[in-house]
Short mmCIF file of C-alpha atoms in Angstrom, two decimals:
data_model
loop_
_atom_site.label_atom_id
_atom_site.label_comp_id
_atom_site.label_asym_id
_atom_site.label_seq_id
_atom_site.Cartn_x
_atom_site.Cartn_y
_atom_site.Cartn_z
CA GLY P 1 0.29 0.09 -0.19
CA GLU P 2 0.90 3.39 0.19
CA ASN P 3 3.22 4.48 2.98
CA VAL P 4 5.09 7.22 4.36
CA GLU P 5 6.89 6.26 8.03
CA GLN P 6 8.53 8.86 9.55
CA HIS P 7 10.60 8.85 12.78
CA PRO P 8 10.71 10.02 15.85
CA SER P 9 7.41 12.10 16.10
CA THR P 10 9.52 14.37 18.65
CA LEU P 11 13.02 15.52 18.63
CA SER P 12 14.87 17.95 20.91
CA VAL P 13 17.76 19.25 20.19
CA GLN P 14 20.39 22.06 22.24
CA GLU P 15 21.18 24.81 20.06
CA GLY P 16 24.18 24.09 17.42
CA ASP P 17 23.42 20.37 17.35
CA SER P 18 22.45 18.69 14.63
CA ALA P 19 18.95 17.11 14.08
CA VAL P 20 18.01 14.12 12.03
CA ILE P 21 14.90 13.10 10.50
CA LYS P 22 14.01 9.31 9.17
CA CYS P 23 11.30 8.79 6.71
CA THR P 24 10.68 5.39 4.59
CA TYR P 25 8.25 4.80 2.25
CA SER P 26 6.76 1.35 0.84
CA ASP P 27 5.83 2.29 -3.25
CA SER P 28 9.34 1.77 -4.78
CA ALA P 29 7.93 3.73 -7.84
CA SER P 30 8.28 6.46 -5.91
CA ASN P 31 11.13 9.24 -7.84
CA TYR P 32 9.98 12.16 -5.67
CA PHE P 33 10.70 13.16 -2.00
CA PRO P 34 9.78 16.65 -1.19
CA TRP P 35 10.08 17.75 2.83
CA TYR P 36 8.14 20.28 4.69
CA LYS P 37 8.15 22.61 7.07
CA GLN P 38 5.22 24.05 9.12
CA GLU P 39 4.89 26.23 11.98
CA LEU P 40 2.13 26.43 14.15
CA GLY P 41 -1.25 27.27 12.34
CA LYS P 42 0.24 27.65 8.94
CA ARG P 43 0.75 25.80 6.12
CA PRO P 44 3.51 23.91 5.02
CA GLN P 45 6.87 24.99 3.10
CA LEU P 46 8.53 23.00 0.90
CA ILE P 47 12.50 23.21 2.62
CA ILE P 48 14.08 20.89 0.07
CA ASP P 49 13.74 18.04 -1.94
CA ILE P 50 15.19 15.01 -3.97
CA ARG P 51 14.59 12.84 -6.94
CA SER P 52 15.27 9.43 -6.66
CA ASN P 53 18.59 9.68 -9.48
CA VAL P 54 20.10 11.65 -6.68
CA GLY P 55 21.68 10.18 -3.58
CA GLU P 56 22.42 13.22 -2.06
CA LYS P 57 21.15 16.99 -2.22
CA LYS P 58 22.90 19.67 0.23
CA ASP P 59 21.55 23.39 0.60
CA GLN P 60 23.50 25.32 3.40
CA ARG P 61 22.34 23.98 6.33
CA ILE P 62 20.00 21.27 5.37
CA ALA P 63 20.69 18.15 3.31
CA VAL P 64 18.72 15.57 2.44
CA THR P 65 19.99 11.82 1.68
CA LEU P 66 18.25 8.72 -0.43
CA ASN P 67 18.96 5.19 -0.43
CA LYS P 68 16.55 3.89 -2.89
CA THR P 69 17.47 0.05 -2.68
CA ALA P 70 16.54 0.54 1.02
CA LYS P 71 13.41 2.87 0.43
CA HIS P 72 14.77 5.16 3.20
CA PHE P 73 15.60 9.16 2.89
CA SER P 74 16.66 11.27 5.74
CA LEU P 75 16.68 15.07 6.50
CA HIS P 76 19.82 16.32 7.94
CA ILE P 77 20.09 20.03 10.02
CA THR P 78 22.97 21.05 11.24
CA GLU P 79 24.15 24.00 13.46
CA THR P 80 20.40 24.03 14.69
CA GLN P 81 19.18 27.41 15.26
CA PRO P 82 15.69 28.25 17.70
CA GLU P 83 13.56 29.48 14.51
CA ASP P 84 14.55 25.92 13.07
CA SER P 85 11.45 24.86 15.88
CA ALA P 86 8.61 23.59 13.77
CA VAL P 87 6.90 20.55 12.55
CA TYR P 88 8.90 18.83 9.87
CA PHE P 89 7.47 16.39 7.13
CA CYS P 90 8.35 13.76 4.68
CA ALA P 91 6.52 12.90 1.82
CA ALA P 92 6.84 10.64 -1.11
CA LEU P 93 5.25 11.34 -4.73
CA ILE P 94 2.92 8.28 -5.16
CA GLY P 95 2.41 7.09 -9.09
CA GLY P 96 3.65 9.90 -9.89
CA PHE P 97 0.58 11.74 -9.32
CA LYS P 98 -0.38 12.07 -5.21
CA THR P 99 2.41 13.02 -2.28
CA ILE P 100 1.78 11.29 0.49
CA PHE P 101 3.21 12.61 3.74
CA GLY P 102 4.64 11.00 7.01
CA ALA P 103 3.24 11.95 10.45
CA GLY P 104 5.82 14.50 11.10
CA THR P 105 8.33 15.23 13.01
CA ARG P 106 7.79 18.24 16.13
CA LEU P 107 11.38 19.55 16.70
CA PHE P 108 12.31 21.49 19.29
CA VAL P 109 15.70 23.42 19.18
CA LYS P 110 16.58 24.30 22.72
CA ALA P 111 18.49 28.23 23.46
CA GLY G 1 6.60 31.56 -7.73
CA ALA G 2 3.00 29.89 -7.52
CA VAL G 3 0.77 31.41 -5.27
CA VAL G 4 -2.60 29.64 -3.80
CA SER G 5 -5.27 31.08 -1.45
CA GLN G 6 -7.43 29.81 0.57
CA HIS G 7 -10.96 30.86 1.76
CA PRO G 8 -12.02 31.69 4.45
CA SER G 9 -9.47 31.20 6.66
CA TRP G 10 -11.34 29.94 9.72
CA VAL G 11 -15.00 29.32 9.93
CA ILE G 12 -17.29 28.52 12.86
CA CYS G 13 -20.41 26.89 12.04
CA LYS G 14 -23.74 25.27 13.45
CA SER G 15 -23.66 21.39 13.77
CA GLY G 16 -26.38 20.22 10.64
CA THR G 17 -25.12 23.13 8.06
CA SER G 18 -23.20 22.89 5.32
CA VAL G 19 -19.34 24.91 4.44
CA LYS G 20 -18.07 25.92 1.25
CA ILE G 21 -13.94 26.16 1.44
CA GLU G 22 -12.61 28.01 -1.70
CA CYS G 23 -9.65 27.38 -3.63
CA ARG G 24 -7.70 29.45 -6.06
CA SER G 25 -4.36 29.21 -7.85
CA LEU G 26 -3.85 32.99 -8.56
CA ASP G 27 -0.52 32.83 -11.29
CA PHE G 28 -1.27 29.50 -12.45
CA GLN G 29 -3.40 26.99 -13.76
CA ALA G 30 -4.43 23.94 -12.13
CA THR G 31 -6.13 21.20 -13.58
CA THR G 32 -5.50 19.29 -10.47
CA MET G 33 -6.34 20.24 -6.73
CA PHE G 34 -5.20 18.25 -3.77
CA TRP G 35 -7.25 18.41 -0.24
CA TYR G 36 -5.48 17.75 2.87
CA ARG G 37 -6.84 17.77 6.50
CA GLN G 38 -5.00 17.76 9.37
CA PHE G 39 -5.93 17.07 12.71
CA PRO G 40 -4.37 18.94 15.78
CA LYS G 41 -0.47 17.48 15.98
CA GLN G 42 -1.05 14.84 13.59
CA SER G 43 -0.25 14.97 10.15
CA LEU G 44 -1.44 15.89 6.36
CA MET G 45 -4.02 13.24 5.21
CA LEU G 46 -4.91 13.50 1.53
CA MET G 47 -8.65 13.36 1.26
CA ALA G 48 -9.36 13.49 -2.81
CA THR G 49 -7.80 14.75 -5.57
CA SER G 50 -9.90 17.50 -7.51
CA ASN G 51 -9.78 17.00 -11.51
CA GLU G 52 -10.98 20.53 -13.43
CA GLY G 53 -14.17 19.39 -15.75
CA SER G 54 -14.54 15.75 -14.07
CA LYS G 55 -15.46 14.61 -10.55
CA ALA G 56 -12.83 14.31 -7.94
CA THR G 57 -10.99 11.24 -6.78
CA TYR G 58 -11.87 10.41 -3.43
CA GLU G 59 -9.04 8.56 -0.99
CA GLN G 60 -10.24 5.48 0.84
CA GLY G 61 -12.63 6.46 3.81
CA VAL G 62 -13.57 9.50 2.73
CA GLU G 63 -17.00 10.12 1.79
CA LYS G 64 -17.79 11.50 -1.33
CA ASP G 65 -21.28 12.63 -0.40
CA LYS G 66 -19.89 14.70 3.04
CA PHE G 67 -17.35 16.54 1.07
CA LEU G 68 -18.48 17.90 -2.34
CA ILE G 69 -15.28 19.03 -4.48
CA ASN G 70 -16.02 21.09 -6.96
CA HIS G 71 -13.07 21.80 -9.80
CA ALA G 72 -15.16 23.86 -12.29
CA SER G 73 -12.39 25.90 -13.72
CA LEU G 74 -8.46 26.03 -14.07
CA THR G 75 -7.92 28.22 -11.11
CA LEU G 76 -10.70 27.33 -9.16
CA SER G 77 -11.66 24.30 -6.36
CA THR G 78 -14.16 24.39 -3.82
CA LEU G 79 -14.88 21.59 -1.07
CA THR G 80 -18.15 21.77 0.45
CA VAL G 81 -18.42 19.49 4.05
CA THR G 82 -22.26 18.62 4.15
CA SER G 83 -24.32 18.33 6.81
CA ALA G 84 -21.36 19.08 9.02
CA HIS G 85 -21.02 17.42 12.35
CA PRO G 86 -18.56 18.02 15.42
CA GLU G 87 -16.30 15.79 14.12
CA ASP G 88 -15.74 17.60 11.58
CA SER G 89 -13.89 20.22 13.13
CA SER G 90 -10.33 19.93 11.24
CA PHE G 91 -7.64 22.40 9.28
CA TYR G 92 -8.39 22.00 5.47
CA ILE G 93 -6.26 22.84 3.41
CA CYS G 94 -5.62 22.64 -0.50
CA SER G 95 -2.86 22.36 -2.65
CA ALA G 96 -1.78 22.56 -6.42
CA ARG G 97 0.98 21.93 -8.50
CA GLU G 98 2.66 25.00 -11.23
CA GLY G 99 2.37 23.36 -14.28
CA ALA G 100 1.83 19.73 -15.94
CA GLY G 101 5.31 18.40 -15.37
CA ALA G 102 6.06 19.95 -11.61
CA ASN G 103 6.25 18.00 -8.64
CA VAL G 104 6.09 21.02 -6.16
CA LEU G 105 3.23 20.89 -4.22
CA THR G 106 2.54 24.43 -3.13
CA PHE G 107 -0.22 25.18 -0.15
CA GLY G 108 -2.92 27.67 0.29
CA ALA G 109 -3.03 28.62 3.83
CA GLY G 110 -5.25 26.52 5.04
CA SER G 111 -8.68 26.61 6.34
CA ARG G 112 -9.78 25.97 10.40
CA LEU G 113 -13.75 24.54 10.74
CA THR G 114 -15.25 24.15 13.89
CA VAL G 115 -18.39 22.58 14.41
CA LEU G 116 -20.70 23.51 17.05
#
């Protein structure tokens, strides 16, 4: 079935430390994996994405890795700042058409 | 970049009444829009795919007679929650892709529905 699993559900880190969020997906045909950040009461915003023909992508303090064989992908945030505190969702494009989201990770960055 | 506008941002209604939520793509045409539902502290659950000029495609477990979707133009999709009940209270959020080959979803601001 169509499923995206995400861990952990909650993550608390000290400012300056790194944060890692992991996801797995079930549809081996999925070829696009976005990550969204959602602040309280606001709409999700795309922060980074990766396509299946790439193993890693980096944008300043944010990086995403993809292991297509294992159907795993991860978000890495380095040098975390308090403003990184939010809910992060991984997602996978299923059937080239609809986007299914993971359960979300609530990230707390303590100053 | 692509902008999706959603109205109303919040609505309170009495049990048994119907509520309509609008989703517009402001600077692009969207033949397909997606409606999600989000309960507090939970994920975005895809409810249905809205298709311009044809019937919406509903996800398993979503009542199509309860959540009526109309996509009458290339820039407007509407979700009507019919005979709303307190358990329908939720955050409803629409999204669209800019361009047929695009993968990135752009979200509306969401509509918080409270049914008394």
